[in-house]
Amino acid sequence: MVFASKSSKPSATKPVTNTTYLCDRFRIRLVPSCQILHYCHQRPAIPGQEMGIVEDATEDLPFTSFECKTLAEMYDVPAEQRLQGRNATVKSYHTLAQQVHILHSSHHAESNSNPLESQLRLGDGSLTLGQLLTPGWRMPNLLEVFASACEVNFTVPTVTDDLLSLATGFLCAGARSVVSTQWSVDDLASALLAIFYYDGRRSGMSRCQALQQGQIKLRNLTGKEFADNYQAQLTEHLEQKLKEAKAAKQNAKDQGDEEELDKWIKIVDKFEIQRKRLESLSKEDFSFAHPFFWAGFVSQGI
């Protein structure tokens, strides 16, 4: 068990060396405070593996829906428990979180110098840490949260040394465990890591072990393995996303909606950059070996 504050973001431009990392030798679990650890241990065990998914609320993440579609098939998630795009409203998020045992939350989040204003960005607005800490957001049936979003665990220490983050908020609201991110993570690497993590969980691994093994698998993924197992599926997925984005861009242009048009121009540009990236990944030895791609994910709770 490790008690830790904010980690600095590693530069993706620095060279990768043959380094043995702490997570190669130990399974690491973070705890924001002893009080929160006590809360987690006091909660009764709840049987169940029912999953709910919240994905790409802003519709601009190229690989998140591939990730979530894969998880939905793994866990037989019904359509009503998979909130996609603008359907991922604050109200529907609240309802879903009350119903499921596992919440996979894959979308944008933002930290704030005022921790209570840190937020999950949803289809019709935001869910702040301040809201998450209120009695109305208690989630007594929730076992674990995987927050595959930017900066969910980015924290600012207070004078009391308590660490406030969105991950802390989920633990206080009832979750026993939270896998969260410490910086703006790469969407493709995050999608693969999430799939590896849940593969581990389904095979009987503990949460911190599944995260550890998922990170190691991502680091060691060769260009050939990527090409053989993922490239074709991801390319097909991205082509469909690009087609939909171009249609939305044209519709915004036809409607004369300048704000919406500007949004979709940026999304199309982003997706086209990722298409070129997909073409090159199979030529690289270890595309995701740098800590930037995998070390941002941490396991908290029990």
mmCIF file of C-alpha atoms in Angstrom, residues 25-299:
data_model
loop_
_atom_site.group_PDB
_atom_site.id
_atom_site.type_symbol
_atom_site.label_atom_id
_atom_site.label_comp_id
_atom_site.label_asym_id
_atom_site.label_seq_id
_atom_site.Cartn_x
_atom_site.Cartn_y
_atom_site.Cartn_z
ATOM 1 C CA ARG A 25 8.184 -5.648 -8.324
ATOM 2 C CA PHE A 26 5.097 -4.616 -6.342
ATOM 3 C CA ARG A 27 1.357 -4.279 -6.751
ATOM 4 C CA ILE A 28 0.614 -0.668 -5.938
ATOM 5 C CA ARG A 29 -2.562 0.672 -4.380
ATOM 6 C CA LEU A 30 -3.026 4.281 -3.306
ATOM 7 C CA VAL A 31 -5.159 5.547 -0.441
ATOM 8 C CA PRO A 32 -6.021 9.267 -0.168
ATOM 9 C CA SER A 33 -6.173 9.130 3.642
ATOM 10 C CA CYS A 34 -6.472 6.706 6.560
ATOM 11 C CA GLN A 35 -10.017 7.917 7.113
ATOM 12 C CA ILE A 36 -11.074 6.945 3.591
ATOM 13 C CA LEU A 37 -9.330 3.587 3.984
ATOM 14 C CA HIS A 38 -11.416 3.066 7.127
ATOM 15 C CA TYR A 39 -14.600 3.950 5.186
ATOM 16 C CA CYS A 40 -13.742 1.382 2.518
ATOM 17 C CA HIS A 41 -13.142 -1.383 5.069
ATOM 18 C CA GLN A 42 -16.377 -0.615 6.943
ATOM 19 C CA ARG A 43 -18.569 -1.195 3.894
ATOM 20 C CA PRO A 44 -20.229 -4.606 3.665
ATOM 21 C CA ALA A 45 -19.366 -6.972 0.823
ATOM 22 C CA ILE A 46 -21.831 -6.831 -2.069
ATOM 23 C CA PRO A 47 -22.091 -9.692 -4.572
ATOM 24 C CA GLY A 48 -22.565 -8.792 -8.212
ATOM 25 C CA GLN A 49 -20.747 -7.902 -11.423
ATOM 26 C CA GLU A 50 -23.351 -5.778 -13.209
ATOM 27 C CA MET A 51 -21.622 -3.097 -15.267
ATOM 28 C CA GLY A 52 -22.696 0.326 -16.460
ATOM 29 C CA ILE A 53 -20.774 2.304 -19.075
ATOM 30 C CA VAL A 54 -20.560 6.045 -19.701
ATOM 31 C CA GLU A 55 -18.686 6.891 -22.885
ATOM 32 C CA ASP A 56 -17.446 9.843 -24.914
ATOM 33 C CA ALA A 57 -19.968 12.401 -23.682
ATOM 34 C CA THR A 58 -18.392 15.111 -25.865
ATOM 35 C CA GLU A 59 -18.222 12.848 -28.951
ATOM 36 C CA ASP A 60 -14.600 13.743 -29.730
ATOM 37 C CA LEU A 61 -12.644 10.701 -28.496
ATOM 38 C CA PRO A 62 -11.555 8.484 -31.403
ATOM 39 C CA PHE A 63 -11.144 5.125 -29.640
ATOM 40 C CA THR A 64 -13.332 5.302 -26.529
ATOM 41 C CA SER A 65 -16.376 3.770 -28.202
ATOM 42 C CA PHE A 66 -14.220 0.842 -29.407
ATOM 43 C CA GLU A 67 -13.092 0.306 -25.813
ATOM 44 C CA CYS A 68 -16.641 0.515 -24.448
ATOM 45 C CA LYS A 69 -18.157 -1.697 -27.148
ATOM 46 C CA THR A 70 -15.585 -4.368 -26.285
ATOM 47 C CA LEU A 71 -16.372 -4.122 -22.564
ATOM 48 C CA ALA A 72 -20.127 -4.164 -23.215
ATOM 49 C CA GLU A 73 -19.700 -7.460 -25.063
ATOM 50 C CA MET A 74 -17.473 -8.891 -22.315
ATOM 51 C CA TYR A 75 -19.975 -8.071 -19.552
ATOM 52 C CA ASP A 76 -23.242 -8.374 -21.523
ATOM 53 C CA VAL A 77 -24.107 -4.754 -20.761
ATOM 54 C CA PRO A 78 -27.673 -3.941 -21.908
ATOM 55 C CA ALA A 79 -28.200 -0.864 -24.080
ATOM 56 C CA GLU A 80 -29.968 1.045 -21.297
ATOM 57 C CA GLN A 81 -26.847 0.720 -19.113
ATOM 58 C CA ARG A 82 -24.543 2.147 -21.775
ATOM 59 C CA LEU A 83 -24.737 5.946 -21.905
ATOM 60 C CA GLN A 84 -23.241 7.193 -25.168
ATOM 61 C CA GLY A 85 -22.432 10.717 -26.317
ATOM 62 C CA ARG A 86 -25.011 13.340 -25.453
ATOM 63 C CA ASN A 87 -27.182 10.724 -23.768
ATOM 64 C CA ALA A 88 -24.631 10.712 -20.949
ATOM 65 C CA THR A 89 -26.388 13.475 -19.031
ATOM 66 C CA VAL A 90 -25.832 14.314 -15.379
ATOM 67 C CA LYS A 91 -29.237 12.851 -14.487
ATOM 68 C CA SER A 92 -28.728 9.599 -16.415
ATOM 69 C CA TYR A 93 -25.228 9.261 -14.931
ATOM 70 C CA HIS A 94 -26.686 9.572 -11.432
ATOM 71 C CA THR A 95 -29.366 6.976 -12.159
ATOM 72 C CA LEU A 96 -26.886 4.513 -13.641
ATOM 73 C CA ALA A 97 -24.405 4.869 -10.781
ATOM 74 C CA GLN A 98 -27.162 3.933 -8.318
ATOM 75 C CA GLN A 99 -27.986 0.725 -10.196
ATOM 76 C CA VAL A 100 -24.715 -1.006 -11.096
ATOM 77 C CA HIS A 101 -21.825 -2.664 -9.262
ATOM 78 C CA ILE A 102 -19.112 -1.654 -11.753
ATOM 79 C CA LEU A 103 -19.061 1.790 -13.368
ATOM 80 C CA HIS A 104 -16.802 2.296 -16.376
ATOM 81 C CA SER A 105 -16.614 6.037 -16.974
ATOM 82 C CA SER A 106 -14.694 6.884 -20.164
ATOM 83 C CA HIS A 107 -14.824 10.552 -21.151
ATOM 84 C CA HIS A 108 -13.201 13.910 -20.417
ATOM 85 C CA ALA A 109 -12.568 15.258 -16.933
ATOM 86 C CA GLU A 110 -10.822 18.388 -15.711
ATOM 87 C CA SER A 111 -8.979 19.255 -12.526
ATOM 88 C CA ASN A 112 -9.302 22.676 -10.912
ATOM 89 C CA SER A 113 -7.210 24.722 -8.487
ATOM 90 C CA ASN A 114 -10.347 24.639 -6.335
ATOM 91 C CA PRO A 115 -10.669 20.845 -5.954
ATOM 92 C CA LEU A 116 -14.430 20.976 -5.354
ATOM 93 C CA GLU A 117 -14.796 22.435 -8.865
ATOM 94 C CA SER A 118 -12.939 19.551 -10.541
ATOM 95 C CA GLN A 119 -15.423 17.978 -12.918
ATOM 96 C CA LEU A 120 -16.480 15.115 -15.135
ATOM 97 C CA ARG A 121 -17.651 16.521 -18.462
ATOM 98 C CA LEU A 122 -20.991 15.004 -19.450
ATOM 99 C CA GLY A 123 -23.445 15.425 -22.306
ATOM 100 C CA ASP A 124 -25.424 18.310 -20.824
ATOM 101 C CA GLY A 125 -22.936 19.826 -18.397
ATOM 102 C CA SER A 126 -20.591 18.697 -15.663
ATOM 103 C CA LEU A 127 -20.541 16.680 -12.463
ATOM 104 C CA THR A 128 -18.257 18.379 -9.946
ATOM 105 C CA LEU A 129 -16.444 16.895 -6.985
ATOM 106 C CA GLY A 130 -18.542 19.148 -4.764
ATOM 107 C CA GLN A 131 -21.717 17.506 -6.087
ATOM 108 C CA LEU A 132 -20.218 14.035 -5.796
ATOM 109 C CA LEU A 133 -19.600 14.599 -2.077
ATOM 110 C CA THR A 134 -23.240 15.488 -1.314
ATOM 111 C CA PRO A 135 -25.694 12.957 0.230
ATOM 112 C CA GLY A 136 -27.715 12.794 -2.994
ATOM 113 C CA TRP A 137 -24.812 11.107 -4.742
ATOM 114 C CA ARG A 138 -24.349 8.188 -2.347
ATOM 115 C CA MET A 139 -23.805 4.918 -4.274
ATOM 116 C CA PRO A 140 -24.157 2.077 -1.744
ATOM 117 C CA ASN A 141 -24.185 -0.708 -4.363
ATOM 118 C CA LEU A 142 -21.096 0.437 -6.252
ATOM 119 C CA LEU A 143 -18.087 -1.864 -5.935
ATOM 120 C CA GLU A 144 -15.630 -0.334 -8.351
ATOM 121 C CA VAL A 145 -15.149 2.559 -10.749
ATOM 122 C CA PHE A 146 -12.788 2.655 -13.701
ATOM 123 C CA ALA A 147 -12.484 6.326 -14.633
ATOM 124 C CA SER A 148 -10.717 6.265 -17.980
ATOM 125 C CA ALA A 149 -10.706 10.050 -18.208
ATOM 126 C CA CYS A 150 -8.242 12.906 -18.042
ATOM 127 C CA GLU A 151 -6.971 14.062 -14.658
ATOM 128 C CA VAL A 152 -9.492 12.207 -12.454
ATOM 129 C CA ASN A 153 -6.895 11.739 -9.709
ATOM 130 C CA PHE A 154 -5.068 15.057 -10.208
ATOM 131 C CA THR A 155 -5.059 16.553 -6.723
ATOM 132 C CA VAL A 156 -4.169 19.623 -4.731
ATOM 133 C CA PRO A 157 -3.051 18.985 -1.112
ATOM 134 C CA THR A 158 -4.881 21.049 1.492
ATOM 135 C CA VAL A 159 -3.462 22.317 4.778
ATOM 136 C CA THR A 160 -4.766 19.168 6.474
ATOM 137 C CA ASP A 161 -2.915 16.931 3.982
ATOM 138 C CA ASP A 162 -6.172 15.350 2.779
ATOM 139 C CA LEU A 163 -6.145 14.869 -0.982
ATOM 140 C CA LEU A 164 -9.280 15.890 -2.818
ATOM 141 C CA SER A 165 -9.880 14.498 -6.285
ATOM 142 C CA LEU A 166 -12.757 13.040 -8.263
ATOM 143 C CA ALA A 167 -11.409 9.582 -7.391
ATOM 144 C CA THR A 168 -11.616 10.509 -3.706
ATOM 145 C CA GLY A 169 -15.182 11.626 -4.337
ATOM 146 C CA PHE A 170 -16.172 8.226 -5.713
ATOM 147 C CA LEU A 171 -14.620 6.486 -2.692
ATOM 148 C CA CYS A 172 -16.497 8.794 -0.323
ATOM 149 C CA ALA A 173 -19.729 8.242 -2.283
ATOM 150 C CA GLY A 174 -19.573 4.482 -1.764
ATOM 151 C CA ALA A 175 -17.179 2.857 -4.243
ATOM 152 C CA ARG A 176 -14.780 0.331 -2.711
ATOM 153 C CA SER A 177 -12.174 0.814 -5.412
ATOM 154 C CA VAL A 178 -11.360 3.378 -8.106
ATOM 155 C CA VAL A 179 -8.948 3.106 -11.013
ATOM 156 C CA SER A 180 -8.250 6.668 -12.112
ATOM 157 C CA THR A 181 -5.824 8.825 -14.079
ATOM 158 C CA GLN A 182 -3.291 11.413 -12.989
ATOM 159 C CA TRP A 183 -2.850 13.326 -16.237
ATOM 160 C CA SER A 184 -4.369 13.761 -19.684
ATOM 161 C CA VAL A 185 -4.037 10.204 -20.916
ATOM 162 C CA ASP A 186 -3.726 8.970 -24.495
ATOM 163 C CA ASP A 187 -7.079 7.720 -25.803
ATOM 164 C CA LEU A 188 -5.761 4.714 -27.733
ATOM 165 C CA ALA A 189 -3.442 3.544 -24.955
ATOM 166 C CA SER A 190 -6.267 3.980 -22.440
ATOM 167 C CA ALA A 191 -8.645 1.905 -24.558
ATOM 168 C CA LEU A 192 -6.194 -0.985 -24.769
ATOM 169 C CA LEU A 193 -5.289 -0.778 -21.076
ATOM 170 C CA ALA A 194 -8.955 -0.855 -20.043
ATOM 171 C CA ILE A 195 -9.531 -3.982 -22.135
ATOM 172 C CA PHE A 196 -6.438 -5.646 -20.640
ATOM 173 C CA TYR A 197 -7.558 -4.675 -17.119
ATOM 174 C CA TYR A 198 -11.008 -6.229 -17.450
ATOM 175 C CA ASP A 199 -9.526 -9.342 -19.058
ATOM 176 C CA GLY A 200 -7.497 -9.701 -15.876
ATOM 177 C CA ARG A 201 -10.481 -9.096 -13.620
ATOM 178 C CA ARG A 202 -12.548 -11.716 -15.438
ATOM 179 C CA SER A 203 -9.717 -14.232 -15.040
ATOM 180 C CA GLY A 204 -9.801 -13.774 -11.249
ATOM 181 C CA MET A 205 -7.132 -11.140 -10.638
ATOM 182 C CA SER A 206 -7.516 -8.552 -7.893
ATOM 183 C CA ARG A 207 -7.991 -4.945 -8.969
ATOM 184 C CA CYS A 208 -4.419 -3.836 -8.344
ATOM 185 C CA GLN A 209 -3.049 -7.034 -9.903
ATOM 186 C CA ALA A 210 -5.223 -6.587 -13.006
ATOM 187 C CA LEU A 211 -3.991 -3.015 -13.376
ATOM 188 C CA GLN A 212 -0.368 -4.065 -12.865
ATOM 189 C CA GLN A 213 -0.576 -6.831 -15.454
ATOM 190 C CA GLY A 214 -2.507 -4.615 -17.866
ATOM 191 C CA GLN A 215 0.195 -1.955 -17.678
ATOM 192 C CA ILE A 216 2.936 -4.523 -18.243
ATOM 193 C CA LYS A 217 1.077 -5.996 -21.220
ATOM 194 C CA LEU A 218 0.617 -2.550 -22.771
ATOM 195 C CA ARG A 219 4.293 -1.676 -22.266
ATOM 196 C CA ASN A 220 5.395 -4.919 -23.898
ATOM 197 C CA LEU A 221 2.963 -4.783 -26.833
ATOM 198 C CA THR A 222 5.049 -5.027 -30.015
ATOM 199 C CA GLY A 223 4.212 -3.459 -33.343
ATOM 200 C CA LYS A 224 3.614 -6.916 -34.821
ATOM 201 C CA GLU A 225 1.260 -7.921 -31.998
ATOM 202 C CA PHE A 226 -0.603 -4.650 -32.437
ATOM 203 C CA ALA A 227 -0.938 -5.266 -36.186
ATOM 204 C CA ASP A 228 -2.027 -8.889 -35.756
ATOM 205 C CA ASN A 229 -4.574 -8.348 -32.974
ATOM 206 C CA TYR A 230 -5.878 -4.785 -33.021
ATOM 207 C CA GLN A 231 -4.957 -2.681 -36.045
ATOM 208 C CA ALA A 232 -7.631 -3.918 -38.457
ATOM 209 C CA GLN A 233 -10.448 -3.597 -35.899
ATOM 210 C CA LEU A 234 -9.316 -0.160 -34.776
ATOM 211 C CA THR A 235 -8.936 1.061 -38.361
ATOM 212 C CA GLU A 236 -12.440 -0.102 -39.259
ATOM 213 C CA HIS A 237 -13.785 1.541 -36.120
ATOM 214 C CA LEU A 238 -12.010 4.830 -36.794
ATOM 215 C CA GLU A 239 -13.174 4.960 -40.420
ATOM 216 C CA GLN A 240 -16.766 4.706 -39.195
ATOM 217 C CA LYS A 241 -16.170 7.426 -36.584
ATOM 218 C CA LEU A 242 -14.620 9.647 -39.249
ATOM 219 C CA LYS A 243 -17.566 9.071 -41.583
ATOM 220 C CA GLU A 244 -20.019 10.043 -38.828
ATOM 221 C CA ALA A 245 -17.969 13.112 -37.892
ATOM 222 C CA LYS A 246 -17.842 14.318 -41.502
ATOM 223 C CA ALA A 247 -21.615 13.888 -41.774
ATOM 224 C CA ALA A 248 -22.123 15.901 -38.573
ATOM 225 C CA LYS A 249 -19.758 18.571 -39.898
ATOM 226 C CA GLN A 250 -21.713 18.842 -43.144
ATOM 227 C CA ASN A 251 -25.010 18.987 -41.259
ATOM 228 C CA ALA A 252 -23.734 21.831 -39.076
ATOM 229 C CA LYS A 253 -22.601 23.665 -42.203
ATOM 230 C CA ASP A 254 -26.008 23.193 -43.856
ATOM 231 C CA GLN A 255 -27.746 24.462 -40.711
ATOM 232 C CA GLY A 256 -25.501 27.518 -40.509
ATOM 233 C CA ASP A 257 -24.492 26.633 -36.947
ATOM 234 C CA GLU A 258 -21.013 28.152 -36.711
ATOM 235 C CA GLU A 259 -20.297 26.907 -33.190
ATOM 236 C CA GLU A 260 -21.268 23.331 -34.032
ATOM 237 C CA LEU A 261 -19.373 23.521 -37.333
ATOM 238 C CA ASP A 262 -16.200 24.636 -35.577
ATOM 239 C CA LYS A 263 -16.558 21.753 -33.119
ATOM 240 C CA TRP A 264 -16.846 19.136 -35.868
ATOM 241 C CA ILE A 265 -14.024 20.614 -37.962
ATOM 242 C CA LYS A 266 -11.716 20.081 -34.985
ATOM 243 C CA ILE A 267 -13.030 16.556 -34.383
ATOM 244 C CA VAL A 268 -12.555 15.550 -38.044
ATOM 245 C CA ASP A 269 -8.997 16.908 -37.962
ATOM 246 C CA LYS A 270 -8.285 14.956 -34.763
ATOM 247 C CA PHE A 271 -9.644 11.709 -36.208
ATOM 248 C CA GLU A 272 -7.618 12.088 -39.419
ATOM 249 C CA ILE A 273 -4.430 12.543 -37.384
ATOM 250 C CA GLN A 274 -5.247 9.352 -35.485
ATOM 251 C CA ARG A 275 -5.838 7.499 -38.758
ATOM 252 C CA LYS A 276 -2.272 8.309 -39.844
ATOM 253 C CA ARG A 277 -1.015 7.278 -36.434
ATOM 254 C CA LEU A 278 -2.708 3.877 -36.677
ATOM 255 C CA GLU A 279 -0.925 3.233 -39.958
ATOM 256 C CA SER A 280 2.475 3.789 -38.358
ATOM 257 C CA LEU A 281 2.098 1.916 -35.056
ATOM 258 C CA SER A 282 2.728 -1.525 -36.533
ATOM 259 C CA LYS A 283 6.165 -0.345 -37.697
ATOM 260 C CA GLU A 284 7.300 0.571 -34.187
ATOM 261 C CA ASP A 285 8.941 -1.865 -31.769
ATOM 262 C CA PHE A 286 7.064 -0.960 -28.571
ATOM 263 C CA SER A 287 4.649 1.886 -29.242
ATOM 264 C CA PHE A 288 3.347 2.194 -25.672
ATOM 265 C CA ALA A 289 6.500 1.485 -23.654
ATOM 266 C CA HIS A 290 6.937 5.031 -22.371
ATOM 267 C CA PRO A 291 5.422 5.708 -18.906
ATOM 268 C CA PHE A 292 3.358 8.522 -20.421
ATOM 269 C CA PHE A 293 1.062 5.904 -21.955
ATOM 270 C CA TRP A 294 0.491 3.627 -18.952
ATOM 271 C CA ALA A 295 1.778 5.073 -15.668
ATOM 272 C CA GLY A 296 -1.002 7.640 -15.335
ATOM 273 C CA PHE A 297 -3.429 4.945 -14.160
ATOM 274 C CA VAL A 298 -3.542 4.204 -10.427
ATOM 275 C CA SER A 299 -5.648 1.937 -8.222
#
